[in-house]
Short mmCIF file of C-alpha atoms and ligand atoms in Angstrom, two decimals:
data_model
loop_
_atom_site.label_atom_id
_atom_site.label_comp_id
_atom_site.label_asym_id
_atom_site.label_seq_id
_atom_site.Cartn_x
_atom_site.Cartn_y
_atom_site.Cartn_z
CA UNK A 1 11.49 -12.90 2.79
CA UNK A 2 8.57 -13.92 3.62
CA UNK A 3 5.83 -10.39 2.38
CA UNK A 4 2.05 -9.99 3.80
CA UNK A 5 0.25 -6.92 2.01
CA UNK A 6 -2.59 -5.34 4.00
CA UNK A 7 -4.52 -3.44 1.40
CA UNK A 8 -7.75 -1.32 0.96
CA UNK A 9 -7.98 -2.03 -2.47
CA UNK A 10 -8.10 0.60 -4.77
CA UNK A 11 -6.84 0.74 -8.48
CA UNK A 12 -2.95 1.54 -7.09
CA UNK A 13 -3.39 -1.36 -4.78
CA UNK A 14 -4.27 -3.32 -7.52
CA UNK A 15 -0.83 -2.78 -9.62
CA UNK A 16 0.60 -3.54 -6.26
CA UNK A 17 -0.68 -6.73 -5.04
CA UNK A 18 -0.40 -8.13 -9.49
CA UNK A 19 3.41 -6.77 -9.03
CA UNK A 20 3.92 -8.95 -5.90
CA UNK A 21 1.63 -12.32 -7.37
CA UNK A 22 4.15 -11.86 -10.49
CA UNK A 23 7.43 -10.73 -8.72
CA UNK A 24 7.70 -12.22 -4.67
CA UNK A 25 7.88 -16.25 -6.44
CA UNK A 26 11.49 -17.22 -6.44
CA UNK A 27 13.84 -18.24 -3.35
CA UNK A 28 14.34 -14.69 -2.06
CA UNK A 29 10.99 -13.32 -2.04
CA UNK A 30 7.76 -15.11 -1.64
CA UNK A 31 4.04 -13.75 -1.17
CA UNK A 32 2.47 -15.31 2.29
CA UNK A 33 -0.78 -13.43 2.49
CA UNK A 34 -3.36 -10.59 1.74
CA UNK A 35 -5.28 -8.63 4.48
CA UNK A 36 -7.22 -6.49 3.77
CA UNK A 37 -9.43 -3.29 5.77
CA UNK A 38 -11.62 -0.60 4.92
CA UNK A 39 -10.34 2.49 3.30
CA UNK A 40 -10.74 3.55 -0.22
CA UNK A 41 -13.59 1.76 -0.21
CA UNK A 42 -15.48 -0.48 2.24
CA UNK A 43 -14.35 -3.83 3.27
CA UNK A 44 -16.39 -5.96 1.36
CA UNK A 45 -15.85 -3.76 -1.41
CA UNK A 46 -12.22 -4.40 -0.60
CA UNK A 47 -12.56 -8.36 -0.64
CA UNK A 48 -14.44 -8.46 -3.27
CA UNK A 49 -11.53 -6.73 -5.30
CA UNK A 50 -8.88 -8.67 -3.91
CA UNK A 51 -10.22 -11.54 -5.11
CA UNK A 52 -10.61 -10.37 -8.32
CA UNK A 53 -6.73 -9.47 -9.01
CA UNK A 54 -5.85 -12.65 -7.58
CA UNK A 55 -8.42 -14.26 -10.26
CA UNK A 56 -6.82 -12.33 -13.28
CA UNK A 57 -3.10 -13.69 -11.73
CA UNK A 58 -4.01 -17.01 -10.97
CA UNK A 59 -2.42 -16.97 -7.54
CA UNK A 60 -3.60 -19.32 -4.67
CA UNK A 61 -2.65 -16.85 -2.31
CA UNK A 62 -4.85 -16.92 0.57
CA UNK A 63 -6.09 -13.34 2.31
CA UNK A 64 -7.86 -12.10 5.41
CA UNK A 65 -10.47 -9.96 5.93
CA UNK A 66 -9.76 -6.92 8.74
CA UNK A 67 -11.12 -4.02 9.92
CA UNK A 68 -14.34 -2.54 8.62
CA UNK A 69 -13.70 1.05 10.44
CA UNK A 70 -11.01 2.53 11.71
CA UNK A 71 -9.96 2.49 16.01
CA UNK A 72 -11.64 5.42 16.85
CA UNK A 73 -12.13 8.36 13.56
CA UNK A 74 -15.57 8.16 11.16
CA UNK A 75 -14.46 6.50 8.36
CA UNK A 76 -12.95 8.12 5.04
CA UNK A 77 -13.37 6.85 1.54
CA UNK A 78 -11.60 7.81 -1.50
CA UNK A 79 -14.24 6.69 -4.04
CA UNK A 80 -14.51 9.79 -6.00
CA UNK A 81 -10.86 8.50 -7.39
CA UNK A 82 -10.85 5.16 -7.16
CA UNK A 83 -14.32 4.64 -8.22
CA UNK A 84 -17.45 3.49 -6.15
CA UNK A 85 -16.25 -0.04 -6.99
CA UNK A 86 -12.26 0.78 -5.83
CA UNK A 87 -11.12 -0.13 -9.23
CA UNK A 88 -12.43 2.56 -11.64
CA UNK A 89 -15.76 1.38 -12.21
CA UNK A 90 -15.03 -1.07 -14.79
CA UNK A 91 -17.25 -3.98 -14.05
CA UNK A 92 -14.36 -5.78 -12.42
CA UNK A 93 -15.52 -5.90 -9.20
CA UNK A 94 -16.71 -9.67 -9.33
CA UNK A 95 -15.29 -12.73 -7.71
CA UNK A 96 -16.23 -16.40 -6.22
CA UNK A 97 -13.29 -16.19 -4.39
CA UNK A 98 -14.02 -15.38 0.25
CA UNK A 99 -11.39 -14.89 2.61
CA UNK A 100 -10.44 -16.63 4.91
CA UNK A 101 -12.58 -17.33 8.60
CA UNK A 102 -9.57 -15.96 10.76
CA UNK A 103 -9.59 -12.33 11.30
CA UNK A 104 -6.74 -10.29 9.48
CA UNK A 105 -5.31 -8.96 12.84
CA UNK A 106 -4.98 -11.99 14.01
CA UNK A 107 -3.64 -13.47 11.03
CA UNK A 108 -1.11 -10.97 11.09
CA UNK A 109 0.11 -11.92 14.53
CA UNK A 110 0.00 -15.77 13.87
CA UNK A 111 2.05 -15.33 10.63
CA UNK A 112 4.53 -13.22 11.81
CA UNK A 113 5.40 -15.40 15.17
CA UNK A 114 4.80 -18.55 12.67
CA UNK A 115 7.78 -17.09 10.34
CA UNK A 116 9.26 -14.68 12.76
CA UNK A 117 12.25 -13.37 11.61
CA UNK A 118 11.43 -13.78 7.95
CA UNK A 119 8.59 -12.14 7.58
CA UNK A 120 7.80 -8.80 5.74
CA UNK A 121 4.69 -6.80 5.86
CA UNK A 122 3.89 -3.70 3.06
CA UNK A 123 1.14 -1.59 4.11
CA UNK A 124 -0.62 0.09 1.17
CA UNK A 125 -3.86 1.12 3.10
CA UNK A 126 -4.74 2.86 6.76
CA UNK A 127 -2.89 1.12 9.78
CA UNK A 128 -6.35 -0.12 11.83
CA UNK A 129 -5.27 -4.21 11.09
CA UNK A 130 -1.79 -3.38 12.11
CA UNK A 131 -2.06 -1.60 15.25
CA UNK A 132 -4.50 -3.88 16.20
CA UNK A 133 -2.54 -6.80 15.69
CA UNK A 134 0.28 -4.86 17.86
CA UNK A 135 -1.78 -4.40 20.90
CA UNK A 136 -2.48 -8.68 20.48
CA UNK A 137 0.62 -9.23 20.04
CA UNK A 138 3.02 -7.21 21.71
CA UNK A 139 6.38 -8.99 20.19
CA UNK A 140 4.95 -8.82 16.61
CA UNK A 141 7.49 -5.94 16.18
CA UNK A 142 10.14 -8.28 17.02
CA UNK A 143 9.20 -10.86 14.52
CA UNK A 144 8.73 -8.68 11.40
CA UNK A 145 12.06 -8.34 9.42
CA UNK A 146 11.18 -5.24 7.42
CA UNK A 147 7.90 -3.09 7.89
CA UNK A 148 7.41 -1.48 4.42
CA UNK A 149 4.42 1.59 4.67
CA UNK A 150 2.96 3.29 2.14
CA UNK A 151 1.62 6.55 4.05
CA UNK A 152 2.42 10.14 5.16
CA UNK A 153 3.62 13.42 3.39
CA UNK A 154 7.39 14.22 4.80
CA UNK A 155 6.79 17.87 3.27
CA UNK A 156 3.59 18.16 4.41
CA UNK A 157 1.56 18.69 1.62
CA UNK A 158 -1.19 16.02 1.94
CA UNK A 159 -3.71 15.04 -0.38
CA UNK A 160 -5.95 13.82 2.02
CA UNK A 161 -6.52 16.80 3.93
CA UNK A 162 -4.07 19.92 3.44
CA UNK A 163 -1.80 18.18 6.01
CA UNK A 164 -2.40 14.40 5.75
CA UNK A 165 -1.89 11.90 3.43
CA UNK A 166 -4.92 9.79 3.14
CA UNK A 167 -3.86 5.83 4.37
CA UNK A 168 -2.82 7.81 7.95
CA UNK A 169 -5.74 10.45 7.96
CA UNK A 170 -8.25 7.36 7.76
CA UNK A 171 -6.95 6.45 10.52
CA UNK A 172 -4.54 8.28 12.59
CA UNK A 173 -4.49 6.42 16.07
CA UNK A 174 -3.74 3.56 14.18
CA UNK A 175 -0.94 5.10 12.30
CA UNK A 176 0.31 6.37 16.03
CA UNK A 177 0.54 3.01 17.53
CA UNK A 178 2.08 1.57 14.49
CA UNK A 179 4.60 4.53 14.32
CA UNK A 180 5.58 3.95 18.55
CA UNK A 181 5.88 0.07 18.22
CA UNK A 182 7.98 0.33 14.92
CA UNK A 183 11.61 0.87 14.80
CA UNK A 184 12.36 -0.11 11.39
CA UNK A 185 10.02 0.81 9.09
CA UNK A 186 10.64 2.04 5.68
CA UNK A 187 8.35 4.55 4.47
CA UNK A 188 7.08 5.75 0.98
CA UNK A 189 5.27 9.17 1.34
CA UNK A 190 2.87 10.19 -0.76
CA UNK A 191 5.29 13.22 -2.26
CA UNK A 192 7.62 10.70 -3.36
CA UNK A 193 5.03 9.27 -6.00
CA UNK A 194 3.42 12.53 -6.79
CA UNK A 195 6.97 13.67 -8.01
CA UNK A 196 7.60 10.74 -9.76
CA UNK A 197 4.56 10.11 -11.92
CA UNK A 198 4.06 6.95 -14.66
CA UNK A 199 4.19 8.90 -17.85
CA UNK A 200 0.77 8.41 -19.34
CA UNK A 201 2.55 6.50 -22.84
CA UNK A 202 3.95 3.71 -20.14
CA UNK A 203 0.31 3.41 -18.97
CA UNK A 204 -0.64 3.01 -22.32
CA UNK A 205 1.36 0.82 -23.44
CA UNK A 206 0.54 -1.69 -20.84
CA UNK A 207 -2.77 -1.18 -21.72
CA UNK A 208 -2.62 -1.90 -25.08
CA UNK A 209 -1.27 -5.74 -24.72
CA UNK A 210 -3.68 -8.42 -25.78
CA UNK A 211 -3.51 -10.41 -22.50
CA UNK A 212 -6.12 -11.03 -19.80
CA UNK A 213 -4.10 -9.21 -17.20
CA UNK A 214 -3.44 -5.87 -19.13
CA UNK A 215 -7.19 -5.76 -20.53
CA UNK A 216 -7.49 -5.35 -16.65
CA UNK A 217 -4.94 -3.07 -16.15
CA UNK A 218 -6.46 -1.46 -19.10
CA UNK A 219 -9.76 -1.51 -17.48
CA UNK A 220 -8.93 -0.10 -14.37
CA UNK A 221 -7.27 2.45 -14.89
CA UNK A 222 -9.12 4.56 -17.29
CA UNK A 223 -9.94 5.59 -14.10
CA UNK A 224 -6.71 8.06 -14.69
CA UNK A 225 -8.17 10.02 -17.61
CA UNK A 226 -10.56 11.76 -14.80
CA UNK A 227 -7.59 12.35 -12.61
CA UNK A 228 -5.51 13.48 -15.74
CA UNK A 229 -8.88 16.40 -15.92
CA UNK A 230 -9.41 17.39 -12.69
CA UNK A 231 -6.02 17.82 -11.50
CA UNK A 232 -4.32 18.58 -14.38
CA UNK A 233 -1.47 15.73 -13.72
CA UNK A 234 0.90 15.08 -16.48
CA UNK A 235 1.03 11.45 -15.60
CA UNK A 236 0.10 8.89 -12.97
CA UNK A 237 1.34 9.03 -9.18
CA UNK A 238 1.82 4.77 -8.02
CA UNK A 239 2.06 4.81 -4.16
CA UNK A 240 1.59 1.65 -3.81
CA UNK A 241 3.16 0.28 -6.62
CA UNK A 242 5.91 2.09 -5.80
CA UNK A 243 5.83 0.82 -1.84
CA UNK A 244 5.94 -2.86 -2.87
CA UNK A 245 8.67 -1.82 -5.50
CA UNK A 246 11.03 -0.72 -2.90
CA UNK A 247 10.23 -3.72 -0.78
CA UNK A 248 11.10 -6.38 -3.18
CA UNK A 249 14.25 -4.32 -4.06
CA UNK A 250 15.18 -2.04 -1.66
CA UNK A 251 18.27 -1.11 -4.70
CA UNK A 252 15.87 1.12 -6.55
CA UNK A 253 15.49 3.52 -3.21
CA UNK A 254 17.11 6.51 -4.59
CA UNK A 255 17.67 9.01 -1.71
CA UNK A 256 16.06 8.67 1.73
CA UNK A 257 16.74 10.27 5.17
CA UNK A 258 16.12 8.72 8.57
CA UNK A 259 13.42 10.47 10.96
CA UNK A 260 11.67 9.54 13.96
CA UNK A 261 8.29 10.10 11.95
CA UNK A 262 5.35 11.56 14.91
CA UNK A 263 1.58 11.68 13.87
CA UNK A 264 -0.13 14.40 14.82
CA UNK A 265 -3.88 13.58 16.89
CA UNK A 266 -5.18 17.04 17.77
CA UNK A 267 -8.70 17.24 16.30
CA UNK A 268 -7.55 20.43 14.06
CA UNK A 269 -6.01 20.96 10.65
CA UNK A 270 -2.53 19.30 11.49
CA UNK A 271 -4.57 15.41 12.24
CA UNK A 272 -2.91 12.51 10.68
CA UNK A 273 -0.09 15.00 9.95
CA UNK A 274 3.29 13.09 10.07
CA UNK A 275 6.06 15.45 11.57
CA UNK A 276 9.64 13.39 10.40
CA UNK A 277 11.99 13.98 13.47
CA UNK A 278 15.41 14.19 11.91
CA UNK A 279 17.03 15.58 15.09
CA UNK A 280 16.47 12.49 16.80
CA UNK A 281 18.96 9.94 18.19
CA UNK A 282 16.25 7.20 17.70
CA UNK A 283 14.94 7.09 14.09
CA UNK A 284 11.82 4.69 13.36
CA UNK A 285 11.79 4.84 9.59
CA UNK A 286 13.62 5.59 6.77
CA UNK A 287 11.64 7.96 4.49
CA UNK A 288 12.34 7.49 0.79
CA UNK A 289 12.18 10.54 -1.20
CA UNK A 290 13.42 9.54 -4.57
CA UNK A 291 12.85 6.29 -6.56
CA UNK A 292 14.65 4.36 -9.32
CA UNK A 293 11.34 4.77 -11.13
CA UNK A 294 12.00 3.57 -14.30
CA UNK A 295 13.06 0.54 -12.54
CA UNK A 296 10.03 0.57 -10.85
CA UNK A 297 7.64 1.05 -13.96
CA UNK A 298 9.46 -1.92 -15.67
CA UNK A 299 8.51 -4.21 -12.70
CA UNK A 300 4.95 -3.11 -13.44
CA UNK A 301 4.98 -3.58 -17.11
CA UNK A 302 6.77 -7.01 -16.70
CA UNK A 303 4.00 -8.31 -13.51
CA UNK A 304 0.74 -6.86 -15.89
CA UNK A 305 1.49 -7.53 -19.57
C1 BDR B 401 -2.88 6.14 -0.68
O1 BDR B 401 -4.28 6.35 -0.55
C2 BDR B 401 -4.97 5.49 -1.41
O2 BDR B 401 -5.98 6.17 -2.10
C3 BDR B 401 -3.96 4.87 -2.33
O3 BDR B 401 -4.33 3.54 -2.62
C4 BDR B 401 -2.68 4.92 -1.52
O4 BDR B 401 -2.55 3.80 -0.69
C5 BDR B 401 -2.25 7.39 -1.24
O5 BDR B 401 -2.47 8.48 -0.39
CA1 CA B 402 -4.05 1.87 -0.91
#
């Protein structure tokens, strides 16, 4: 397979895209491309940090700048946990590395009717360079193999708003179109990781290695310590880790149910809420609820020391 990350790097997008530069390299999975849009932080905040985990992994893995807002809501950041960098303030935020010219949305739809059929995508960030991509190409659906996204609450306790987990409440008409083109996603709420924290000793630990790539880790995410404060967690939650986990080995999915997932548009307290349909004849996800995490942690440690 074939795997294209969009990201809004972020210090969890970070782990991600170092898992998939160490892990998607042999004959079954390789890593095609980064996009990236605006979320966490803004997009050139964004590029500038993609380029920057690529530089500490030595990958010539080319990526493609997106969308700098979402389709139609104000746009959200998340920099009071990510940092006002997007990777915990750390001075790593630095780069010579640009995208590319081409647009990510459009990138998106070239690569997936270049490899159609063997292509993957993981989304760790809002939907905007998706959806878009859909309405330019109405057959991408068709040519993406497996749609991993990293997004939603399927018990409904959000952490973006009370409702909505933050990558669809940045952008929610985005996460609507993706959600009605889709039949075959596989999604990794935001529950799933909050239940199934990194202890803080495995964080350490891969901190504490002597190697360019953990001082980095190690760097961003100190970060955690605030998080660790302010809301009293006993250990780390890894969305996206966690997303691109599941994607490379879809074995460590521990439990998951099958929904027709709806996103919820009405301007009030339920927007970007994602109601999981399980009555439905015509599911467009599987929602994973449980992890192999220490399966998953390993993967981490292994891609960052
Ligand atoms: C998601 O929002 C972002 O802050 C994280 O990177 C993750 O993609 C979790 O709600
Ligand atoms: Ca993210």
């Amino acid at each position: 397979m074939r795997w294209i990350i969009d990201t809004d790097a972020g210090v969890d997008d970070a782990i991600a895209i170092g898992m998939a530069c160490a892990h998607a390299r042999g004959a079954a999975h390789t890593l095609l491309a980064l996009t990236t849009v605006a979320g966490n932080v803004s997009l050139e905040k964004v590029n500038v940090n993609v380029g920057a985990v690529l530089d500490v992994f030595e990958s010539d893995v080319l990526f493609f700048s997106g969308c700098a807002a979402p389709l139609v809501a104000p746009p959200q950041r998340a920099e009071d946990f990510h940092g006002a960098d997007g990777l915990g303030d750390a001075g790593l935020s630095r780069t010579a590395r640009r995208p590319q010219p081409e647009h990510a949305a459009l990138a998106l739809a070239r690569l997936a009717e270049r490899y159609a059929g063997e292509v993957g995508i993981i989304t760790i960030g809002p939907l905007t360079n998706l959806a878009l991509a859909c309405h330019l190409s109405p057959r991408l659906p068709q040519h993406v193999r497996r749609l991993v996204v990293m997004g939603g609450a399927w018990q409904g306790f959000g952490n973006q708003t009370p409702a909505a987990e933050f990558n669809i409440a940045a952008d929610p008409e985005a996460a609507r179109i993706v959600f009605e083109h889709f039949d075959h996603i596989i999604l990794l709420p935001w529950e799933t990781a909050l239940e199934q924290m990194m202890p803080f000793e495995t964080l350490e630990h891969i901190a504490a290695q002597a190697t360019p790539r953990a001082r980095f880790f190690a760097a961003m995410t100190r970060v955690a310590n605030t998080w660790r404060e302010r809301l009293g967690w006993q250990g780390v939650p890894l969305p996206d880790p966690m997303a691109v986990a599941v994607a490379l080995n879809p074995e460590l999915i521990a439990a998951s149910f099958f929904a027709r997932v709806l996103v919820d548009l009405s301007g009030d307290v339920a927007r970007g809420f994602t109601a999981m349909d399980r009555r439905t004849a015509h599911p467009n996800a599987q929602v994973v609820t449980l992890v192999n995490a220490p399966l998953a942690w390993q993967m981490i440690r292994d891609a960052w020391h």
